[in-house]
């Protein structure tokens, strides 16, 4: 993940920092616009447990091929929570076959899982959890945050695993705010790659666009790419204007997108090499075949995904 910052800043918890298109070497390459495939709005919201008022901004039901390796994006909040002694969130549940990436913008999230991963992440932090062969976990608001109350805002992104890695051992990566490189987009290539380890090439860019400006961003040709607006508004490729909780899905061809944005805009730019394999999912499991889903359900029910101590 990286962050784009300052006037235009990007942070990247994972992936190489984005660069302005004009910074791309001109030898041999011609910059071509990555065209918009489609624009989407969330139409419903639901609660995940009693802690996460979520809008599902995209899912593999419908956009699986266009957004692979990304499976799903839930946007929780922004929402004010009253102080409480209660534990708000979602109790023990399993996952298999993919990774959950939780990015906290406001508030705190506490997590515990059966591979003994866990901990609290707060504002600006990222949790990158590989469910792999199977994990049981719980996700709650941080206890201190719950007692204080306040604004809560996070996203949870599901990233698919290639078939050969779906049964990999579970892994938990806690990536703190200060570990996440921030890149000033005005300065071109400065900065370093984000620290998260992944199973396929991915870029996750947290864009913070603090002035009125336009920006041509280089994105990899051949990758699936989506821009999700969380705050402010962005005109994309001089055609579509995106408001909060709206997203643009791009064609795989092309290597540049243009953003015209206002002050205080916040967006998430996701780009990844497609995993062109069948996606068969059911609830918390995402595999390649129906048979593997049956196996996951059976393994979970018979306790073979571990337990929380
Ligand atoms: Mn979960």
mmCIF file of C-alpha atoms and ligand atoms in Angstrom:
data_model
loop_
_atom_site.group_PDB
_atom_site.id
_atom_site.type_symbol
_atom_site.label_atom_id
_atom_site.label_comp_id
_atom_site.label_asym_id
_atom_site.label_seq_id
_atom_site.Cartn_x
_atom_site.Cartn_y
_atom_site.Cartn_z
ATOM 1 C CA UNK A 1 0.000 0.000 0.000
ATOM 2 C CA UNK A 2 1.313 3.419 -0.824
ATOM 3 C CA UNK A 3 0.024 6.838 -0.107
ATOM 4 C CA UNK A 4 0.039 9.741 -2.487
ATOM 5 C CA UNK A 5 0.396 12.890 -0.540
ATOM 6 C CA UNK A 6 1.094 16.577 0.049
ATOM 7 C CA UNK A 7 -0.597 18.449 -2.743
ATOM 8 C CA UNK A 8 -1.045 15.149 -4.371
ATOM 9 C CA UNK A 9 0.131 12.432 -2.127
ATOM 10 C CA UNK A 10 -0.091 8.695 -2.345
ATOM 11 C CA UNK A 11 0.624 6.119 0.270
ATOM 12 C CA UNK A 12 1.142 2.541 -0.678
ATOM 13 C CA UNK A 13 0.710 -0.284 1.839
ATOM 14 C CA UNK A 14 1.579 -2.404 -1.131
ATOM 15 C CA UNK A 15 2.965 -1.883 -4.601
ATOM 16 C CA UNK A 16 5.322 0.520 -6.252
ATOM 17 C CA UNK A 17 4.481 4.165 -5.831
ATOM 18 C CA UNK A 18 2.403 5.622 -8.611
ATOM 19 C CA UNK A 19 4.079 8.132 -10.861
ATOM 20 C CA UNK A 20 2.809 10.956 -12.996
ATOM 21 C CA UNK A 21 2.497 9.801 -16.608
ATOM 22 C CA UNK A 22 4.834 12.506 -17.812
ATOM 23 C CA UNK A 23 7.548 11.001 -15.658
ATOM 24 C CA UNK A 24 7.440 7.765 -17.625
ATOM 25 C CA UNK A 25 10.455 7.411 -19.922
ATOM 26 C CA UNK A 26 9.428 8.505 -23.388
ATOM 27 C CA UNK A 27 11.743 6.139 -25.234
ATOM 28 C CA UNK A 28 9.753 3.631 -27.250
ATOM 29 C CA UNK A 29 6.595 4.005 -25.211
ATOM 30 C CA UNK A 30 3.566 5.977 -26.150
ATOM 31 C CA UNK A 31 1.176 6.942 -23.377
ATOM 32 C CA UNK A 32 -2.346 5.776 -24.009
ATOM 33 C CA UNK A 33 -5.328 6.566 -21.909
ATOM 34 C CA UNK A 34 -6.824 3.726 -19.898
ATOM 35 C CA UNK A 35 -10.479 4.012 -20.832
ATOM 36 C CA UNK A 36 -13.357 3.703 -18.429
ATOM 37 C CA UNK A 37 -15.118 0.345 -18.688
ATOM 38 C CA UNK A 38 -17.959 1.226 -16.311
ATOM 39 C CA UNK A 39 -18.951 3.401 -13.359
ATOM 40 C CA UNK A 40 -20.683 2.011 -10.285
ATOM 41 C CA UNK A 41 -22.496 3.327 -7.210
ATOM 42 C CA UNK A 42 -23.368 1.455 -4.076
ATOM 43 C CA UNK A 43 -27.100 1.133 -3.701
ATOM 44 C CA UNK A 44 -27.476 -0.550 -0.337
ATOM 45 C CA UNK A 45 -25.864 -0.675 3.038
ATOM 46 C CA UNK A 46 -25.908 -3.411 5.646
ATOM 47 C CA UNK A 47 -24.360 -4.184 8.989
ATOM 48 C CA UNK A 48 -21.507 -6.628 9.381
ATOM 49 C CA UNK A 49 -21.996 -7.702 12.979
ATOM 50 C CA UNK A 50 -22.954 -4.679 15.075
ATOM 51 C CA UNK A 51 -19.765 -2.703 14.383
ATOM 52 C CA UNK A 52 -19.474 -2.187 10.659
ATOM 53 C CA UNK A 53 -22.133 -0.285 8.699
ATOM 54 C CA UNK A 54 -20.962 -1.324 5.272
ATOM 55 C CA UNK A 55 -21.555 -0.460 1.666
ATOM 56 C CA UNK A 56 -20.268 -3.133 -0.685
ATOM 57 C CA UNK A 57 -18.761 -1.006 -3.443
ATOM 58 C CA UNK A 58 -17.898 -3.912 -5.719
ATOM 59 C CA UNK A 59 -17.913 -7.679 -5.643
ATOM 60 C CA UNK A 60 -16.905 -10.603 -7.828
ATOM 61 C CA UNK A 61 -20.585 -11.258 -8.406
ATOM 62 C CA UNK A 62 -20.695 -9.231 -11.595
ATOM 63 C CA UNK A 63 -17.228 -7.698 -11.793
ATOM 64 C CA UNK A 64 -15.058 -10.765 -11.160
ATOM 65 C CA UNK A 65 -13.308 -10.706 -14.506
ATOM 66 C CA UNK A 66 -12.939 -6.913 -14.739
ATOM 67 C CA UNK A 67 -11.513 -6.569 -11.237
ATOM 68 C CA UNK A 68 -9.513 -9.755 -10.646
ATOM 69 C CA UNK A 69 -7.446 -10.178 -8.459
ATOM 70 C CA UNK A 70 -9.722 -7.926 -6.343
ATOM 71 C CA UNK A 71 -12.844 -9.749 -5.187
ATOM 72 C CA UNK A 72 -14.783 -7.349 -3.052
ATOM 73 C CA UNK A 73 -14.610 -3.974 -1.355
ATOM 74 C CA UNK A 74 -16.643 -3.112 1.728
ATOM 75 C CA UNK A 75 -16.638 0.515 2.843
ATOM 76 C CA UNK A 76 -17.582 0.924 6.514
ATOM 77 C CA UNK A 77 -18.706 4.354 7.657
ATOM 78 C CA UNK A 78 -17.877 7.130 7.970
ATOM 79 C CA UNK A 79 -20.130 7.026 11.017
ATOM 80 C CA UNK A 80 -20.128 8.438 14.547
ATOM 81 C CA UNK A 81 -20.322 5.875 17.345
ATOM 82 C CA UNK A 82 -21.438 6.714 20.872
ATOM 83 C CA UNK A 83 -19.110 5.663 23.690
ATOM 84 C CA UNK A 84 -19.897 2.134 24.814
ATOM 85 C CA UNK A 85 -18.591 -0.642 27.039
ATOM 86 C CA UNK A 86 -19.967 -3.217 24.607
ATOM 87 C CA UNK A 87 -17.769 -4.998 22.098
ATOM 88 C CA UNK A 88 -18.902 -3.863 18.653
ATOM 89 C CA UNK A 89 -18.022 -5.971 15.666
ATOM 90 C CA UNK A 90 -18.244 -9.472 14.381
ATOM 91 C CA UNK A 91 -17.387 -12.644 16.308
ATOM 92 C CA UNK A 92 -15.658 -15.814 15.184
ATOM 93 C CA UNK A 93 -16.033 -16.693 11.523
ATOM 94 C CA UNK A 94 -13.870 -18.468 8.939
ATOM 95 C CA UNK A 95 -12.224 -17.548 5.624
ATOM 96 C CA UNK A 96 -10.433 -19.616 3.005
ATOM 97 C CA UNK A 97 -8.867 -18.973 -0.384
ATOM 98 C CA UNK A 98 -8.086 -15.251 -0.361
ATOM 99 C CA UNK A 99 -6.734 -12.308 1.666
ATOM 100 C CA UNK A 100 -8.538 -9.601 3.606
ATOM 101 C CA UNK A 101 -6.917 -6.170 3.599
ATOM 102 C CA UNK A 102 -8.281 -3.744 6.168
ATOM 103 C CA UNK A 103 -7.376 -0.065 5.895
ATOM 104 C CA UNK A 104 -8.398 2.098 8.836
ATOM 105 C CA UNK A 105 -9.085 5.789 8.165
ATOM 106 C CA UNK A 106 -10.746 6.666 11.470
ATOM 107 C CA UNK A 107 -11.166 4.671 14.679
ATOM 108 C CA UNK A 108 -9.557 1.381 15.665
ATOM 109 C CA UNK A 109 -9.984 -2.269 14.741
ATOM 110 C CA UNK A 110 -8.993 -5.194 16.952
ATOM 111 C CA UNK A 111 -8.453 -8.560 15.387
ATOM 112 C CA UNK A 112 -7.617 -12.035 16.621
ATOM 113 C CA UNK A 113 -7.210 -15.177 14.558
ATOM 114 C CA UNK A 114 -6.569 -18.895 14.829
ATOM 115 C CA UNK A 115 -3.027 -18.641 13.455
ATOM 116 C CA UNK A 116 -2.264 -16.507 16.536
ATOM 117 C CA UNK A 117 -2.178 -13.368 14.413
ATOM 118 C CA UNK A 118 -3.823 -10.346 15.902
ATOM 119 C CA UNK A 119 -3.560 -6.909 17.317
ATOM 120 C CA UNK A 120 -5.021 -3.485 17.109
ATOM 121 C CA UNK A 121 -4.742 -1.191 14.123
ATOM 122 C CA UNK A 122 -5.663 2.458 14.130
ATOM 123 C CA UNK A 123 -5.825 5.462 11.884
ATOM 124 C CA UNK A 124 -3.570 5.066 8.845
ATOM 125 C CA UNK A 125 -2.696 1.447 9.645
ATOM 126 C CA UNK A 126 -3.341 -1.578 7.459
ATOM 127 C CA UNK A 127 -3.936 -5.216 8.264
ATOM 128 C CA UNK A 128 -3.114 -7.676 5.489
ATOM 129 C CA UNK A 129 -4.434 -11.104 6.438
ATOM 130 C CA UNK A 130 -3.896 -14.163 4.291
ATOM 131 C CA UNK A 131 -6.675 -16.656 5.017
ATOM 132 C CA UNK A 132 -5.070 -19.210 2.693
ATOM 133 C CA UNK A 133 -6.024 -22.766 3.678
ATOM 134 C CA UNK A 134 -8.306 -21.512 6.410
ATOM 135 C CA UNK A 135 -8.507 -19.214 9.356
ATOM 136 C CA UNK A 136 -11.003 -18.378 12.082
ATOM 137 C CA UNK A 137 -11.015 -14.773 13.211
ATOM 138 C CA UNK A 138 -12.960 -12.046 14.965
ATOM 139 C CA UNK A 139 -13.054 -8.344 14.143
ATOM 140 C CA UNK A 140 -14.111 -5.703 16.660
ATOM 141 C CA UNK A 141 -13.766 -2.004 17.279
ATOM 142 C CA UNK A 142 -10.725 -1.305 19.437
ATOM 143 C CA UNK A 143 -11.719 -1.338 23.112
ATOM 144 C CA UNK A 144 -10.249 2.116 23.820
ATOM 145 C CA UNK A 145 -11.916 3.582 20.781
ATOM 146 C CA UNK A 146 -15.281 2.040 21.707
ATOM 147 C CA UNK A 147 -15.064 3.560 25.201
ATOM 148 C CA UNK A 148 -14.205 6.979 23.779
ATOM 149 C CA UNK A 149 -16.585 6.837 20.858
ATOM 150 C CA UNK A 150 -16.091 8.890 17.731
ATOM 151 C CA UNK A 151 -15.808 8.716 13.996
ATOM 152 C CA UNK A 152 -15.244 5.307 12.441
ATOM 153 C CA UNK A 153 -14.210 4.742 8.826
ATOM 154 C CA UNK A 154 -12.428 1.823 7.190
ATOM 155 C CA UNK A 155 -12.384 -0.286 4.071
ATOM 156 C CA UNK A 156 -11.956 -4.009 3.770
ATOM 157 C CA UNK A 157 -10.672 -5.298 0.457
ATOM 158 C CA UNK A 158 -10.713 -8.983 -0.482
ATOM 159 C CA UNK A 159 -7.799 -10.008 -2.699
ATOM 160 C CA UNK A 160 -7.952 -13.352 -4.471
ATOM 161 C CA UNK A 161 -5.162 -15.907 -4.320
ATOM 162 C CA UNK A 162 -3.968 -17.746 -7.417
ATOM 163 C CA UNK A 163 -5.218 -21.385 -7.412
ATOM 164 C CA UNK A 164 -1.733 -22.661 -6.559
ATOM 165 C CA UNK A 165 -1.641 -20.486 -3.414
ATOM 166 C CA UNK A 166 -5.189 -20.895 -2.117
ATOM 167 C CA UNK A 167 -4.110 -23.521 0.403
ATOM 168 C CA UNK A 168 -1.036 -21.609 1.587
ATOM 169 C CA UNK A 169 -0.534 -21.221 5.342
ATOM 170 C CA UNK A 170 -2.399 -18.340 6.964
ATOM 171 C CA UNK A 171 -0.380 -15.169 7.515
ATOM 172 C CA UNK A 172 -0.969 -11.901 9.312
ATOM 173 C CA UNK A 173 0.789 -8.681 8.336
ATOM 174 C CA UNK A 174 0.288 -5.639 10.509
ATOM 175 C CA UNK A 175 1.447 -2.570 8.630
ATOM 176 C CA UNK A 176 1.614 0.590 10.656
ATOM 177 C CA UNK A 177 1.065 4.070 9.319
ATOM 178 C CA UNK A 178 4.730 5.009 9.649
ATOM 179 C CA UNK A 179 5.846 1.957 7.630
ATOM 180 C CA UNK A 180 3.789 3.026 4.653
ATOM 181 C CA UNK A 181 5.745 5.066 2.148
ATOM 182 C CA UNK A 182 4.229 8.362 1.114
ATOM 183 C CA UNK A 183 5.024 9.795 -2.258
ATOM 184 C CA UNK A 184 4.629 13.349 -3.398
ATOM 185 C CA UNK A 185 3.141 13.032 -6.847
ATOM 186 C CA UNK A 186 4.539 16.381 -7.827
ATOM 187 C CA UNK A 187 8.027 14.963 -7.536
ATOM 188 C CA UNK A 188 7.727 12.001 -9.838
ATOM 189 C CA UNK A 189 9.476 8.798 -8.947
ATOM 190 C CA UNK A 190 10.584 9.479 -5.381
ATOM 191 C CA UNK A 191 9.663 6.896 -2.784
ATOM 192 C CA UNK A 192 9.810 3.196 -2.286
ATOM 193 C CA UNK A 193 7.553 0.184 -2.625
ATOM 194 C CA UNK A 194 5.036 -0.610 0.086
ATOM 195 C CA UNK A 195 5.965 -3.285 2.656
ATOM 196 C CA UNK A 196 3.107 -5.814 2.265
ATOM 197 C CA UNK A 197 3.945 -9.213 0.817
ATOM 198 C CA UNK A 198 1.466 -10.484 -1.764
ATOM 199 C CA UNK A 199 0.960 -13.507 -4.014
ATOM 200 C CA UNK A 200 0.374 -11.652 -7.279
ATOM 201 C CA UNK A 201 1.419 -8.224 -8.562
ATOM 202 C CA UNK A 202 -0.806 -5.594 -6.963
ATOM 203 C CA UNK A 203 -0.768 -1.857 -6.333
ATOM 204 C CA UNK A 204 -2.879 -0.349 -3.564
ATOM 205 C CA UNK A 205 -2.704 3.439 -3.529
ATOM 206 C CA UNK A 206 -4.264 5.649 -0.906
ATOM 207 C CA UNK A 207 -4.640 8.973 -2.717
ATOM 208 C CA UNK A 208 -4.846 12.197 -0.747
ATOM 209 C CA UNK A 209 -5.382 15.090 -3.074
ATOM 210 C CA UNK A 210 -5.218 18.275 -1.096
ATOM 211 C CA UNK A 211 -5.569 20.955 -3.714
ATOM 212 C CA UNK A 212 -7.577 21.719 -6.823
ATOM 213 C CA UNK A 213 -5.617 20.210 -9.605
ATOM 214 C CA UNK A 214 -5.338 17.678 -12.344
ATOM 215 C CA UNK A 215 -3.063 14.749 -12.477
ATOM 216 C CA UNK A 216 -2.084 12.157 -15.071
ATOM 217 C CA UNK A 217 -1.233 8.926 -13.295
ATOM 218 C CA UNK A 218 0.709 6.082 -14.840
ATOM 219 C CA UNK A 219 -0.939 2.709 -14.262
ATOM 220 C CA UNK A 220 0.245 -0.638 -15.632
ATOM 221 C CA UNK A 221 -1.160 -1.685 -19.004
ATOM 222 C CA UNK A 222 -2.687 -5.162 -18.819
ATOM 223 C CA UNK A 223 -3.637 -4.762 -15.149
ATOM 224 C CA UNK A 224 -7.192 -4.464 -13.936
ATOM 225 C CA UNK A 225 -7.667 -1.068 -12.317
ATOM 226 C CA UNK A 226 -10.366 0.682 -10.340
ATOM 227 C CA UNK A 227 -10.585 4.108 -8.726
ATOM 228 C CA UNK A 228 -12.816 4.357 -5.660
ATOM 229 C CA UNK A 229 -13.669 7.834 -4.371
ATOM 230 C CA UNK A 230 -14.113 8.126 -0.601
ATOM 231 C CA UNK A 231 -14.211 11.877 -0.112
ATOM 232 C CA UNK A 232 -14.563 14.869 -2.441
ATOM 233 C CA UNK A 233 -15.100 14.400 -6.130
ATOM 234 C CA UNK A 234 -12.973 13.451 -9.112
ATOM 235 C CA UNK A 235 -13.513 13.828 -12.829
ATOM 236 C CA UNK A 236 -11.918 10.845 -14.527
ATOM 237 C CA UNK A 237 -10.464 11.036 -18.038
ATOM 238 C CA UNK A 238 -12.371 14.262 -18.597
ATOM 239 C CA UNK A 239 -15.646 12.352 -18.779
ATOM 240 C CA UNK A 240 -17.118 10.810 -15.621
ATOM 241 C CA UNK A 241 -17.418 12.629 -12.302
ATOM 242 C CA UNK A 242 -17.201 10.341 -9.276
ATOM 243 C CA UNK A 243 -18.636 11.234 -5.874
ATOM 244 C CA UNK A 244 -17.991 9.438 -2.563
ATOM 245 C CA UNK A 245 -18.681 5.682 -2.659
ATOM 246 C CA UNK A 246 -18.610 5.667 -6.461
ATOM 247 C CA UNK A 247 -16.003 3.906 -8.521
ATOM 248 C CA UNK A 248 -14.715 3.648 -12.058
ATOM 249 C CA UNK A 249 -13.565 0.355 -13.525
ATOM 250 C CA UNK A 250 -11.014 0.684 -16.330
ATOM 251 C CA UNK A 251 -10.181 -1.329 -19.427
ATOM 252 C CA UNK A 252 -7.038 -3.463 -19.184
ATOM 253 C CA UNK A 253 -5.404 -1.647 -22.113
ATOM 254 C CA UNK A 254 -3.840 1.749 -21.707
ATOM 255 C CA UNK A 255 -1.407 3.049 -19.142
ATOM 256 C CA UNK A 256 -2.560 6.468 -17.998
ATOM 257 C CA UNK A 257 -5.570 7.949 -16.273
ATOM 258 C CA UNK A 258 -6.385 11.606 -15.776
ATOM 259 C CA UNK A 259 -7.859 12.871 -12.541
ATOM 260 C CA UNK A 260 -9.283 16.367 -12.072
ATOM 261 C CA UNK A 261 -10.041 16.811 -8.415
ATOM 262 C CA UNK A 262 -11.041 19.317 -5.806
ATOM 263 C CA UNK A 263 -9.374 20.077 -2.499
ATOM 264 C CA UNK A 264 -9.581 17.404 0.194
ATOM 265 C CA UNK A 265 -10.255 14.505 -2.136
ATOM 266 C CA UNK A 266 -9.512 11.015 -0.908
ATOM 267 C CA UNK A 267 -9.549 7.969 -3.144
ATOM 268 C CA UNK A 268 -8.293 4.434 -3.399
ATOM 269 C CA UNK A 269 -6.646 3.325 -6.626
ATOM 270 C CA UNK A 270 -6.367 -0.438 -6.990
ATOM 271 C CA UNK A 271 -4.449 -2.068 -9.782
ATOM 272 C CA UNK A 272 -3.471 -5.700 -10.188
ATOM 273 C CA UNK A 273 -2.424 -8.375 -12.626
ATOM 274 C CA UNK A 274 -5.560 -10.378 -13.444
ATOM 275 C CA UNK A 275 -5.749 -13.931 -12.140
ATOM 276 C CA UNK A 276 -7.653 -15.441 -15.041
ATOM 277 C CA UNK A 277 -9.032 -18.461 -13.185
ATOM 278 C CA UNK A 278 -12.605 -19.478 -12.316
ATOM 279 C CA UNK A 279 -14.028 -17.828 -9.188
ATOM 280 C CA UNK A 280 -16.483 -19.852 -7.130
ATOM 281 C CA UNK A 281 -17.416 -18.265 -3.840
ATOM 282 C CA UNK A 282 -19.837 -18.856 -1.025
ATOM 283 C CA UNK A 283 -19.950 -16.564 1.988
ATOM 284 C CA UNK A 284 -16.506 -16.461 3.571
ATOM 285 C CA UNK A 285 -14.888 -18.910 1.127
ATOM 286 C CA UNK A 286 -13.624 -18.141 -2.379
ATOM 287 C CA UNK A 287 -12.236 -21.046 -4.371
ATOM 288 C CA UNK A 288 -12.037 -22.211 -8.001
ATOM 289 C CA UNK A 289 -14.632 -25.011 -8.031
ATOM 290 C CA UNK A 290 -17.910 -25.964 -6.355
ATOM 291 C CA UNK A 291 -16.226 -29.092 -4.996
ATOM 292 C CA UNK A 292 -13.597 -26.956 -3.219
ATOM 293 C CA UNK A 293 -16.395 -24.922 -1.621
ATOM 294 C CA UNK A 294 -18.038 -28.095 -0.306
ATOM 295 C CA UNK A 295 -14.653 -29.128 1.061
ATOM 296 C CA UNK A 296 -14.198 -25.726 2.754
ATOM 297 C CA UNK A 297 -17.606 -25.944 4.428
ATOM 298 C CA UNK A 298 -16.868 -29.465 5.606
ATOM 299 C CA UNK A 299 -13.368 -28.564 6.845
ATOM 300 C CA UNK A 300 -14.784 -25.611 8.772
ATOM 301 C CA UNK A 301 -17.622 -27.628 10.295
ATOM 302 C CA UNK A 302 -15.260 -30.343 11.435
ATOM 303 C CA UNK A 303 -12.858 -27.873 13.043
ATOM 304 C CA UNK A 304 -10.031 -28.243 10.514
ATOM 305 C CA UNK A 305 -9.600 -24.468 10.127
ATOM 306 C CA UNK A 306 -8.220 -24.143 13.626
ATOM 307 C CA UNK A 307 -9.773 -22.411 16.597
ATOM 308 C CA UNK A 308 -9.451 -19.214 18.516
ATOM 309 C CA UNK A 309 -7.856 -19.671 21.900
HETATM 310 MN MN1 LIG B 1 -13.631 -11.660 8.355
#
